[in-house]
Coordinates of C-alpha atoms and ligand atoms in Angstrom, one line a residue:
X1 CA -9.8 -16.6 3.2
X2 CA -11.4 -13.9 5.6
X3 CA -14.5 -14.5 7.2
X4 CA -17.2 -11.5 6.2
X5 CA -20.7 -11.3 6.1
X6 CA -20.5 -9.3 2.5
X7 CA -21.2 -10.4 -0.7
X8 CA -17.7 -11.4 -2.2
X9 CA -16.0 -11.1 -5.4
X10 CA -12.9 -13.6 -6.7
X11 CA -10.5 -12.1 -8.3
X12 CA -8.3 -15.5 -9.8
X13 CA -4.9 -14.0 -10.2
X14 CA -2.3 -15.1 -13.4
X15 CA 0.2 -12.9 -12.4
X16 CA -0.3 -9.6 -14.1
X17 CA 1.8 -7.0 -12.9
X18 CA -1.8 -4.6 -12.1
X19 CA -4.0 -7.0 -10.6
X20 CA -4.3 -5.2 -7.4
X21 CA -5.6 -2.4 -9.2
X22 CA -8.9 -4.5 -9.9
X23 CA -9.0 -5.2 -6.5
X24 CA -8.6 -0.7 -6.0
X25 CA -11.3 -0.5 -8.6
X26 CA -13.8 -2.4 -6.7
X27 CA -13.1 -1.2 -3.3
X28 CA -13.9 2.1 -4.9
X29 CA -17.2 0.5 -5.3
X30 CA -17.5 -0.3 -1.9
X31 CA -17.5 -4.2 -3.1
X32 CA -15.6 -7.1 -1.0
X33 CA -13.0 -8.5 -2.9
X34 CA -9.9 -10.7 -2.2
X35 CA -7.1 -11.6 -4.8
X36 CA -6.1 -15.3 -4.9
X37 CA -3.6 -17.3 -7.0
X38 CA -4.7 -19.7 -9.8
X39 CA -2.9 -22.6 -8.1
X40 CA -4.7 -22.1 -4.5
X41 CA -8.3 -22.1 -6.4
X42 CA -9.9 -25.5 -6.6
X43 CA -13.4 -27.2 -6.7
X44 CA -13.4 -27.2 -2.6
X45 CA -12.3 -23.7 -2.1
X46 CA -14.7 -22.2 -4.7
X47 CA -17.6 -24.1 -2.9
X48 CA -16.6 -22.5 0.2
X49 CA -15.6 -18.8 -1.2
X50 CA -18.8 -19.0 -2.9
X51 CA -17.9 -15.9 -4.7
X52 CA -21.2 -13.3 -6.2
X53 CA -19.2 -12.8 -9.1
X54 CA -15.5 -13.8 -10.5
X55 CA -12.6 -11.9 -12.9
X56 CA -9.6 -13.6 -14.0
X57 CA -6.9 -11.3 -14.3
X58 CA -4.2 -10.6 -17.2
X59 CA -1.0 -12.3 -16.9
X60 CA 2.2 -13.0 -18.8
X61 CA 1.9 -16.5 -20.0
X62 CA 0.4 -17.9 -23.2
X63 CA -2.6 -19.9 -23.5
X64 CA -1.5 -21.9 -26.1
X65 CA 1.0 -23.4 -24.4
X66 CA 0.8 -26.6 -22.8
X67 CA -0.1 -26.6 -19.0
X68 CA -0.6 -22.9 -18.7
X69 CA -2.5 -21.4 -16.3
X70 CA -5.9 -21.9 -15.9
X71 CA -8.9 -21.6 -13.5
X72 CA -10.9 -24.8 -12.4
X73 CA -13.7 -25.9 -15.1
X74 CA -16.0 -25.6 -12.3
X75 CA -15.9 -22.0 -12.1
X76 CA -18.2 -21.9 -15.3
X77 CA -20.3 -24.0 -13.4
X78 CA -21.1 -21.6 -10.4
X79 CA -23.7 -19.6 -12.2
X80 CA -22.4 -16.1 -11.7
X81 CA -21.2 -13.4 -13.9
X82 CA -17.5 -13.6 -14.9
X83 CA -15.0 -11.3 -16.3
X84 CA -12.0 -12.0 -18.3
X85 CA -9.4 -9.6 -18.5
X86 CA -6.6 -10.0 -21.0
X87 CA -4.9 -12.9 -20.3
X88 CA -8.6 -14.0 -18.6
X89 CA -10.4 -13.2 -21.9
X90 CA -7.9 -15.4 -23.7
X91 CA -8.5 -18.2 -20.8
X92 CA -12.3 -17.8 -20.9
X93 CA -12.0 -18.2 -25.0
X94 CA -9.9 -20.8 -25.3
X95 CA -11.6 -22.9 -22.4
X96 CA -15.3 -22.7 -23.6
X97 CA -14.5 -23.6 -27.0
X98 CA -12.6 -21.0 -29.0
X99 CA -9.3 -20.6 -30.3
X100 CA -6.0 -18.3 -29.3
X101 CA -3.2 -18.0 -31.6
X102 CA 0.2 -16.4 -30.9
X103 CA 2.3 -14.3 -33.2
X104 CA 1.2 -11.9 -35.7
X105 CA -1.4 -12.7 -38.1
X106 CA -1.1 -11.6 -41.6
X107 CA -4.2 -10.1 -43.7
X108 CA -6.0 -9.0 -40.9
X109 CA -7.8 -10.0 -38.0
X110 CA -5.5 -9.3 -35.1
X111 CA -2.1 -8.8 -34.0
X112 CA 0.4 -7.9 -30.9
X113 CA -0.7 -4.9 -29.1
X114 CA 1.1 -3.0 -26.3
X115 CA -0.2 0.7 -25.4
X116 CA -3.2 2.9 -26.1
X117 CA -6.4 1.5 -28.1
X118 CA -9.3 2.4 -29.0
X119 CA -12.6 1.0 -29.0
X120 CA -15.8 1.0 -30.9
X121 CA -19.1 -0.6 -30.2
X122 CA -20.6 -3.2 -32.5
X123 CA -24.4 -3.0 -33.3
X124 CA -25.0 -5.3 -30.5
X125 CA -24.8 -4.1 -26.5
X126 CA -24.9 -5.1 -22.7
X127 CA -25.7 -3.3 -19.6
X128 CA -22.2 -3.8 -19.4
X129 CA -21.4 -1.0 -21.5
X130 CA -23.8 1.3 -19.8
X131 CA -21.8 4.7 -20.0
X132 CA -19.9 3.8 -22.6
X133 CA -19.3 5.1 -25.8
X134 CA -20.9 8.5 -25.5
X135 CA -18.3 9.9 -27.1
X136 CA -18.5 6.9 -29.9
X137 CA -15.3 6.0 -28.9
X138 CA -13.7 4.5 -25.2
X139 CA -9.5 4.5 -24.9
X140 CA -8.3 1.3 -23.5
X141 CA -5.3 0.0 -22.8
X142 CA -3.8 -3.0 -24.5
X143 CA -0.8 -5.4 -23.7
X144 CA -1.2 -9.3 -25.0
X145 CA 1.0 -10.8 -27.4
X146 CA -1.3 -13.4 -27.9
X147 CA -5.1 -12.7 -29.5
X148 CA -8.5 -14.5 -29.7
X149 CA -9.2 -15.8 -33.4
X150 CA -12.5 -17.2 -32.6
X151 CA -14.6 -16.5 -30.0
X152 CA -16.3 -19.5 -28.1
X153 CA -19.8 -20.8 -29.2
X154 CA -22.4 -18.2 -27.4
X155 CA -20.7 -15.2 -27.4
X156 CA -20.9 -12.0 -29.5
X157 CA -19.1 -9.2 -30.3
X158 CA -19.8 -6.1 -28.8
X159 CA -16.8 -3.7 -29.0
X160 CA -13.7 -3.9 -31.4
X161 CA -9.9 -2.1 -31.8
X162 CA -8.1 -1.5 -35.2
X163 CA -6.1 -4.6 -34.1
X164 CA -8.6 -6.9 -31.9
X165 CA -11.6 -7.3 -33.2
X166 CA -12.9 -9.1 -30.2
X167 CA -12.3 -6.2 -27.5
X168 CA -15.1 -6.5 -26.2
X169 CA -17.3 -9.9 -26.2
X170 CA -19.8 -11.5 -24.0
X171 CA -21.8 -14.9 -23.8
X172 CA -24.7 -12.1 -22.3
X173 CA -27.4 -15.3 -21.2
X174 CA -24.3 -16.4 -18.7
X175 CA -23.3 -13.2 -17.8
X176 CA -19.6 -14.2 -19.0
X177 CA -17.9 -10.7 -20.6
X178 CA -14.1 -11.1 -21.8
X179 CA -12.0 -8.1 -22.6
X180 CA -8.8 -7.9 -24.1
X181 CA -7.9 -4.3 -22.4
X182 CA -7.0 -3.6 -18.9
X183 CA -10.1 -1.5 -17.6
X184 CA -8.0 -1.0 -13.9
X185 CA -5.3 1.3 -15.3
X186 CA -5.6 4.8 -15.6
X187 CA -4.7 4.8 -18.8
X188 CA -7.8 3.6 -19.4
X189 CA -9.9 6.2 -18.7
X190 CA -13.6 5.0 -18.4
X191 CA -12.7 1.6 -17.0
X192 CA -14.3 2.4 -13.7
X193 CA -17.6 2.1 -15.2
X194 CA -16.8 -1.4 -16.8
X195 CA -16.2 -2.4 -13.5
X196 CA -19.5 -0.6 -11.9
X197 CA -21.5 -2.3 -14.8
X198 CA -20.2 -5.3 -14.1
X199 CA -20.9 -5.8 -10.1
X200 CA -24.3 -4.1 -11.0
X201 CA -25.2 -6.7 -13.2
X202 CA -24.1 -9.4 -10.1
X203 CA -26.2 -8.4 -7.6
X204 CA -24.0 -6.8 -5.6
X205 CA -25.1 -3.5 -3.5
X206 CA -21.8 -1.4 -2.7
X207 CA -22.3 -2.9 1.3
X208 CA -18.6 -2.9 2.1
X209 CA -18.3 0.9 3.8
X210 CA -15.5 1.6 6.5
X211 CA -18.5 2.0 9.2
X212 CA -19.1 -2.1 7.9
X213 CA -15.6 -2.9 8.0
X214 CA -14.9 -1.4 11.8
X215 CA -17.9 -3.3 13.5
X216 CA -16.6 -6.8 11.9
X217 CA -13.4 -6.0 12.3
X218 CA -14.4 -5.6 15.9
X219 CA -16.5 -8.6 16.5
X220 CA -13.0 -10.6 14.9
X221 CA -11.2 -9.3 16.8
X222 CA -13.1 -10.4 19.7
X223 CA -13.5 -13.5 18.8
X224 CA -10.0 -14.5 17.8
X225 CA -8.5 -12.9 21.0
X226 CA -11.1 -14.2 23.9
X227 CA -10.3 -12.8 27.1
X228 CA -6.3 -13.0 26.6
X229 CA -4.1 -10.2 26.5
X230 CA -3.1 -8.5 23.4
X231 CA 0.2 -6.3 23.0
X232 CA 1.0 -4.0 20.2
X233 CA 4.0 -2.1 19.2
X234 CA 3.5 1.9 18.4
X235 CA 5.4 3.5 16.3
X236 CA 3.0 6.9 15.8
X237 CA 2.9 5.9 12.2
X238 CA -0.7 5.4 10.7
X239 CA -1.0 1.4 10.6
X240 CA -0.2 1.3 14.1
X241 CA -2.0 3.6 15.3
X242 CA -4.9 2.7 13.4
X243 CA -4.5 -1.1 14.5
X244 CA -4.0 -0.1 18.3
X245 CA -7.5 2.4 18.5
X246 CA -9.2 -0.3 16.7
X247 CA -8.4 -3.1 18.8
X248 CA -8.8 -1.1 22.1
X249 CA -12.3 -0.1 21.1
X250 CA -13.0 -4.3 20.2
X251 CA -11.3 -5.4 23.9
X252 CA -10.4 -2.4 25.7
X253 CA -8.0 -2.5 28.5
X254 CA -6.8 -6.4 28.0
X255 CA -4.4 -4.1 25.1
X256 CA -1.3 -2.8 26.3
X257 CA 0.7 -0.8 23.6
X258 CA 4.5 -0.3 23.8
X259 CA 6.1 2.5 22.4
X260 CA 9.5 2.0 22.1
X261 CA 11.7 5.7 22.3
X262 CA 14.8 4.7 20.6
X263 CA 16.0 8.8 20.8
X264 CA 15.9 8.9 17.2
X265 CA 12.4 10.6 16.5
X266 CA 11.6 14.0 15.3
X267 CA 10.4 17.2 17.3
X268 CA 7.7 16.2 20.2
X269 CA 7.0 13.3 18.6
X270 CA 7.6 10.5 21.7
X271 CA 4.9 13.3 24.0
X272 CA 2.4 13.4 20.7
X273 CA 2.2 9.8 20.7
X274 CA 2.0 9.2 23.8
X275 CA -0.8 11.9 24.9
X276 CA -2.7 10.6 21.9
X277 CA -2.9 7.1 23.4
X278 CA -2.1 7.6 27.3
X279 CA -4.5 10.9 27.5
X280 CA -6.8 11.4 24.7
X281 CA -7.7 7.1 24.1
X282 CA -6.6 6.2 27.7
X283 CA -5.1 3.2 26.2
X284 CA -2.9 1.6 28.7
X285 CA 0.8 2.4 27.3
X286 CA 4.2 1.9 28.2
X287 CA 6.3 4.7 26.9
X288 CA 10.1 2.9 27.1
X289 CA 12.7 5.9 27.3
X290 CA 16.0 3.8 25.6
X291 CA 17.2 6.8 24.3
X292 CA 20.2 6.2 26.3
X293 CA 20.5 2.6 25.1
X294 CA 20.4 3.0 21.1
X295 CA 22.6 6.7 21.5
X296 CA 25.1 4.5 23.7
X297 CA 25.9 1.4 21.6
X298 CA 25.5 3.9 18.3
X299 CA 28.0 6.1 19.3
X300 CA 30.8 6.2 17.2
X301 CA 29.3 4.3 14.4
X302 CA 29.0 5.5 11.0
X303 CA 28.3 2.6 8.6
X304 CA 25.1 2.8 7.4
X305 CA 23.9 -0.9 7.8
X306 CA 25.9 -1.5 10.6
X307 CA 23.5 1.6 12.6
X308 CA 20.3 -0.6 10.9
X309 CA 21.3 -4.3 12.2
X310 CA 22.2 -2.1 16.3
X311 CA 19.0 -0.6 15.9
X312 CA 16.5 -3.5 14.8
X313 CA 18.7 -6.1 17.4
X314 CA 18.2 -3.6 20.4
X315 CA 14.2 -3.2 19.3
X316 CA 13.5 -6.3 19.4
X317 CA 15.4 -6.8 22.8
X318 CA 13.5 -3.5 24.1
X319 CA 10.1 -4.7 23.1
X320 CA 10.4 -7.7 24.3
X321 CA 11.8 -6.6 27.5
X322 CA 8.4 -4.6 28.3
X323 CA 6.3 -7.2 26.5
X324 CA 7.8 -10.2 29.0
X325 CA 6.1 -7.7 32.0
X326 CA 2.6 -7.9 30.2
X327 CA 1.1 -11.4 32.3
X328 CA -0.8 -13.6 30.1
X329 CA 0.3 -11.4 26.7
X330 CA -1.0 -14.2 24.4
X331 CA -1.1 -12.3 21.1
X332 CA 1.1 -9.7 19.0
X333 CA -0.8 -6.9 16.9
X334 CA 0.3 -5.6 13.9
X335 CA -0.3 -3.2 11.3
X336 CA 0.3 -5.8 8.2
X337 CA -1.3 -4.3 5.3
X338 CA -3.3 -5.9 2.1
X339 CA 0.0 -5.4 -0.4
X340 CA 1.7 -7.0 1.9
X341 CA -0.4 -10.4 2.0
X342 CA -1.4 -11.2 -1.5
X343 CA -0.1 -14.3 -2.9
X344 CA 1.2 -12.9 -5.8
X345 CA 1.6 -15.3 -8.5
X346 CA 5.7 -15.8 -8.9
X347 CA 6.4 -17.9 -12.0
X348 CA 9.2 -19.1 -10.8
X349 CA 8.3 -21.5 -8.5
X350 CA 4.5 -21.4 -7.2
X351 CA 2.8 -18.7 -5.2
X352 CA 5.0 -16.9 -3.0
X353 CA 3.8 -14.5 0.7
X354 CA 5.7 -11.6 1.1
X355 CA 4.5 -10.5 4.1
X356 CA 6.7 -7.4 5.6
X357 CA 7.0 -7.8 9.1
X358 CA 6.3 -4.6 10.4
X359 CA 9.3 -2.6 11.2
X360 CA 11.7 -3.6 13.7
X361 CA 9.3 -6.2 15.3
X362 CA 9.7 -8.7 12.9
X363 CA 10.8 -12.1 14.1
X364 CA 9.1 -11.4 17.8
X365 CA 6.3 -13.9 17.2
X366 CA 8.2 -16.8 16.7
X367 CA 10.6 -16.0 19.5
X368 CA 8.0 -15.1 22.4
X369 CA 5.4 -17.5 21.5
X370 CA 2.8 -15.0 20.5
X371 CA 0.1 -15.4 17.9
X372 CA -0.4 -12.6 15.7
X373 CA -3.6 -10.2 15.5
X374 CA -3.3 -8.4 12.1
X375 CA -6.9 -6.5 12.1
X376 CA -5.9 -4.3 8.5
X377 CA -4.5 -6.9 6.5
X378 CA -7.8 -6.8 4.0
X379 CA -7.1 -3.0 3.6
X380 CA -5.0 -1.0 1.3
X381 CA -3.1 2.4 2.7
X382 CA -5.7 4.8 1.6
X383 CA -8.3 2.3 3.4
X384 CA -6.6 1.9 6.8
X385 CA -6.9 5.9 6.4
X386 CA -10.8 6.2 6.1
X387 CA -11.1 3.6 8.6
X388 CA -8.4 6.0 10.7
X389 CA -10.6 9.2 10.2
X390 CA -13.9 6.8 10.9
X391 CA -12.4 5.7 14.1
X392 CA -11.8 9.5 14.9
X393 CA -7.9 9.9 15.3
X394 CA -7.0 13.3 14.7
X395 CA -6.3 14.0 11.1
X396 CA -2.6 15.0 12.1
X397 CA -2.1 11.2 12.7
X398 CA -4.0 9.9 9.5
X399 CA -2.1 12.1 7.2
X400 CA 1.1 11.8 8.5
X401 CA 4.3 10.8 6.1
X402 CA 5.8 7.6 6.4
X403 CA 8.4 7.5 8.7
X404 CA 10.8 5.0 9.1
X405 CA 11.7 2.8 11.9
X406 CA 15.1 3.0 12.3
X407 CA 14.4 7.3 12.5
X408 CA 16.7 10.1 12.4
X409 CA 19.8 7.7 12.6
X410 CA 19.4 7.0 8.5
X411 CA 18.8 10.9 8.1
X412 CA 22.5 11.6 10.4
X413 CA 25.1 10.2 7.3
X414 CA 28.2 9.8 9.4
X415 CA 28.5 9.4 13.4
X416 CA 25.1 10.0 15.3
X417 CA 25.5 12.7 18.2
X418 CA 23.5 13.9 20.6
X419 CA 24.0 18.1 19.7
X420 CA 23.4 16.9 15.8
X421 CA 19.9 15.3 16.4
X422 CA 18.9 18.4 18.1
X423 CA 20.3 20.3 15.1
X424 CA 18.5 18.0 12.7
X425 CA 15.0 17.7 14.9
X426 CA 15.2 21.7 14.9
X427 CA 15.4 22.3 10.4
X428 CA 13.6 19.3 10.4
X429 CA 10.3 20.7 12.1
X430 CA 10.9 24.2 10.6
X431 CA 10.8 22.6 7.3
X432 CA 8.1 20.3 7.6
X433 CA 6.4 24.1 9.2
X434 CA 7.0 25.6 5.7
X435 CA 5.5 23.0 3.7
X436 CA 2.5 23.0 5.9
X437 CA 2.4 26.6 5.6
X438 CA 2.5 26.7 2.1
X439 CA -0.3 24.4 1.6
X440 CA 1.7 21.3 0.3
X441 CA 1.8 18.1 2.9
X442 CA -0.7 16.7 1.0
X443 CA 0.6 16.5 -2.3
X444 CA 3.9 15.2 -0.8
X445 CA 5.0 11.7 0.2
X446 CA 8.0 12.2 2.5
X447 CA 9.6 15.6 3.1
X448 CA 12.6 15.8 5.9
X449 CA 16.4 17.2 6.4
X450 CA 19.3 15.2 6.5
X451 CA 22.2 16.8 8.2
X452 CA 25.3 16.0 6.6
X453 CA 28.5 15.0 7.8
X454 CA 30.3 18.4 7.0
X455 CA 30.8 22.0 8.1
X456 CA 31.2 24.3 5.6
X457 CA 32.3 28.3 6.1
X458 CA 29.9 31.1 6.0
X459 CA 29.1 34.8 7.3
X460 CA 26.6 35.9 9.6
X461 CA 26.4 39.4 10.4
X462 CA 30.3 40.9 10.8
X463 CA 30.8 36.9 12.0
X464 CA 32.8 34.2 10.5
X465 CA 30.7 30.8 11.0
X466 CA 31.8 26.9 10.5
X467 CA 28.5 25.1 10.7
X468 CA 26.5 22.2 8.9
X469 CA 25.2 21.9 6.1
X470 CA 21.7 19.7 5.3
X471 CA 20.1 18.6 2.3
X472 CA 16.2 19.0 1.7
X473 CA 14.6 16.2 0.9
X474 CA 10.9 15.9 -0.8
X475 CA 9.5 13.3 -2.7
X476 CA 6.5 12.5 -4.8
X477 CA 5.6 8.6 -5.2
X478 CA 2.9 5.9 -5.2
X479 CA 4.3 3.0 -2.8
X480 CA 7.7 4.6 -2.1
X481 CA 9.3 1.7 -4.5
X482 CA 10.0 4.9 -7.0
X483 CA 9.8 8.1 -6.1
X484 CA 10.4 11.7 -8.2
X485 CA 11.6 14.7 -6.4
X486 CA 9.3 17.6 -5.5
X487 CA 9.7 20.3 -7.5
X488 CA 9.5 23.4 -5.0
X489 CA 9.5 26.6 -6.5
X490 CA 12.9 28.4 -5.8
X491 CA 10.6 31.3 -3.8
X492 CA 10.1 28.3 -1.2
X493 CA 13.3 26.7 -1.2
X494 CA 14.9 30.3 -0.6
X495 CA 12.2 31.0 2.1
X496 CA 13.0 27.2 3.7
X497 CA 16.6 27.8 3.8
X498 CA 16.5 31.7 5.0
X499 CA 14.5 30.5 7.8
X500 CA 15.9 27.3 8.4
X501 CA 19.8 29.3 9.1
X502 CA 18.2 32.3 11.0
X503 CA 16.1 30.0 12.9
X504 CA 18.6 26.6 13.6
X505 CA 21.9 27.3 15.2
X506 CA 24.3 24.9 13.9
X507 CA 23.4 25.2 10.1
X508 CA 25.0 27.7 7.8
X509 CA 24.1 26.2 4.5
X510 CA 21.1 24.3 2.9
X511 CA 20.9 22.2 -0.1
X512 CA 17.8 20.6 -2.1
X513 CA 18.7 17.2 -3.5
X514 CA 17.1 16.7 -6.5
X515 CA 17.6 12.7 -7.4
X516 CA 15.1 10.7 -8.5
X517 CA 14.4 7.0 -7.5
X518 CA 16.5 5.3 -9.0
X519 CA 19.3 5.8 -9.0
X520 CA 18.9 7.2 -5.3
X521 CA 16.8 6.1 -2.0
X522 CA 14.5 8.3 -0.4
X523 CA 15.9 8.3 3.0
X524 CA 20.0 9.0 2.8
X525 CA 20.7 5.6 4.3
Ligands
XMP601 P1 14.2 4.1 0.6 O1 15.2 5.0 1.4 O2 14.7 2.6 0.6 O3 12.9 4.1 1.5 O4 13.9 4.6 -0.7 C1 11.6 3.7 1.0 C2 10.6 4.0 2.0 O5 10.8 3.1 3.2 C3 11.1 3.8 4.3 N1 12.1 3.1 5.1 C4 11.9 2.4 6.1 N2 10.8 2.1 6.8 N3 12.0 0.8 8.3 C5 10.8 1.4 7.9 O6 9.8 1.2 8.6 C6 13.2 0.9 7.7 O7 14.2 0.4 8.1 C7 13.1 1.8 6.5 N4 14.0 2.2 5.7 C8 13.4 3.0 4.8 C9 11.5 5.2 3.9 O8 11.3 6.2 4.8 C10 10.6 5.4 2.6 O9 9.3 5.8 3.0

């Protein structure tokens, strides 16, 4: 639980596949939210959440079975609006006095329902439905096996579907609203306003900006840290960066960041990082050059995991070198971000904590004694970004592609050399110039080269040449779990590849690889 001075929502997680997206909905709103499993909420940690409002989210199980999932009866006690959402609706109903059957039902009155809805008002309505219905109709999105055959004493009816004819229903004197669609997915399309009705109607006044955030963030920070020292590894990606600006501005010069040049990074991009931090933020920074290091103990190795396991054993020796000369370093920082800390509810054996230790770092903690000072883990990408551009760092840092940690080495297939990286950093950075130029970093996820491990035979002017050939790579995607491939136009991908061969020595040939994910990876490697 996080301490904040906002207004805070509950959402009661049963382990639906979307139930972050709630928690996207109401940061949209600007309202504090966090996401907790059914099994960690109980009578004492209600009392001390003391949540404004509460939704219980959809989920896979059934009701009707024995021992399923449930919230405790207290929450119904609290006096606050609540939302059930699908599986929550079916919860809320059967829990205050209705009843939820399984299985078809024959002659009417309800049945499975997977996909697109729609829904109608009844003659009866709520502020909740404020915007809704203008059209006379609202699509919604439906996936329960299960469906409510009678609603619990107090409620009413105010929206129905061909095949639920309890949509929509609310006991309206307790502010408790139960829907059987998921108003977070886009495929509902007005669900937003659901969701704006609904915090309205609680009280609460949209108070959690990223101006908010940054000054408690800050005064945590301060608080949990004291006048120890605080180290932080840089990687020039956005959560780092973000974390490092943010915790220098809360304690200043008792931060030391360490930016660890492993030799594999793109064009300029060890003397951007470091004039960000060094010159423009004047955060103290040690810049370790171990180019020599990684190159050395990579050379001659081409097996894909065996260049991961060299590269994440000599970080972690690097770091914690130039950590170790930090007196009094007391606390790690990391850029550990909200997906990566929600309980999510795993039905196979209780609640389970992913929680991704940040590239090449992980493990470090436990080994050097540190604590750990994660100042983004409420925040979802898009919000360590506004918090970013609110804490001024250059947009160029903010919008920047994923990168990944163990660099150009899983974008070199084959034997990493010194003359190849320089090939690769060159097409990369004209590449990545083209796609700028064109307008289109924005609406890409990850765009680089990979040079390939063969040298194929062209003809440039009256001249023979035996050079190397690399593969384009550009990818659309959400979270990077699945990802499509961009689809250039061939004007830009002949442009790209005329001007990466006239402009690279050492290239003769350019490709575009065109494979989803799955079946491929983004990076090569
Ligand atoms: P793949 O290639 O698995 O990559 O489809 C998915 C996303 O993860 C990034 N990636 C990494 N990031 N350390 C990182 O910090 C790594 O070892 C690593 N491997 C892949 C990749 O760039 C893409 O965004």
């Amino acid at each position: 639980m996080t301490e904040t001075s906002h207004d805070r929502l509950l959402i009661i997680d049963f382990g639906s596949q979307v139930t972050q997206l709630i928690a996207r909905r109401l940061r949209e709103l600007n309202v504090y939210c966090e996401i907790h499993p059914y099994q960690s909420v109980n009578d004492a940690f209600l009392a001390e959440f003391a949540p404004k409002a509460v939704i219980f989210s959809g989920g896979p199980d059934s009701v009707t079975r024995e021992g399923s999932p449930r919230p405790p009866r207290s929450v119904y006690d609290l006096g606050v609006p609540i939302l059930g959402i699908c599986y929550g609706q079916q919860v809320m109903m059967q829990d205050l006095g209705g009843l939820v059957e399984g299985g078809k039902i024959t002659g009417g009155g309800g049945t499975a329902e997977f996909g697109r809805a729609y829904v109608v008002p009844s003659d009866k309505t709520d502020d909740l439905l404020s915007g809704w219905f203008a059209e006379g109709r609202e699509q919604v999105w439906m996936s329960h096996g299960d469906h409510v055959s009678r609603i619990a004493p107090g409620f009413e009816v105010l929206g129905t579907s061909t095949h639920a004819p309890f949509a929509i229903t609310a006991d309206r004197s307790r502010h408790f609203y139960a829907v059987q669609f998921h108003p977070e997915v886009h495929h509902t399309p007005n669900g937003k306003a659901l969701y704006e009705n609904f915090v309205k109607l609680a009280g609460f006044t949209g108070d959690w900006t990223m101006g908010a955030y940054r000054e408690e963030a800050i005064r945590r920070i301060r608080d949990q840290v004291g006048d120890h020292k605080v180290i932080c590894g840089l990687s020039g990606g956005v959560d780092s960066s973000v974390a490092a600006v943010l915790i220098h501005e809360a304690i200043g010069d008792q931060l030391t960041c360490v930016f660890v040049d492993h030799g594999l990074l793109r064009l300029n991009e060890a003397d951007e990082v470091v004039t960000m931090f060094r010159d423009n933020y004047n955060i103290p920074l040690i810049h370790a050059d171990e180019s020599d290091l990684f190159l050395g103990e990579l050379d001659g190795v081409s097996d894909p995991e065996t260049k991961r396991k060299i590269i994440g054993r000599l970080f972690i020796d690097v770091f914690q070198k130039h950590a170790n000369e930090i007196e009094g370093a007391e606390f790690l920082a990391q850029g550990t971000l909200y997906p990566d800390v929600i309980e999510s509810v795993s039905f196979s054996g209780g609640p389970s904590v992913t929680i991704k230790s940040h590239h090449n770092v992980g493990g470090l903690p436990e080994k050097m004694g540190l604590k750990l000072v994660e100042p983004l883990r409420e925040l979802f990408k898009d919000e360590v970004r506004a918090l970013g551009r609110e804490l001024g760092l250059p947009e160029q840092f903010i919008g920047r592609h994923p990168f990944p940690g163990p660099g150009l080495a899983i974008r070199c297939p084959g034997e990493i050399t010194r003359p190849k990286l320089e090939i690769l950093r060159k097409a990369d950075a004209v590449y990545i110039d083209q796609i700028r130029k064109h307008g289109l970093y924005d609406e890409i996820w990850q765009a680089f080269v990979a040079i390939l491990p063969v040298r194929t035979v062209g003809v440039m002017g009256d001249g023979r040449t035996y050079d190397y050939a690399c593969a384009l790579r550009a990818v659309t995607s959400v979270d990077g779990m699945t990802a499509d491939y961009y689809p250039f136009t061939h004007d830009f991908l002949g442009e790209t590849a005329t001007r990466i061969i006239n402009e690279v020595e050492g290239i003769n040939r350019v490709t575009y690889d065109i494979t989803s994910k799955p079946p491929g990876t983004i990076e090569w490697e």
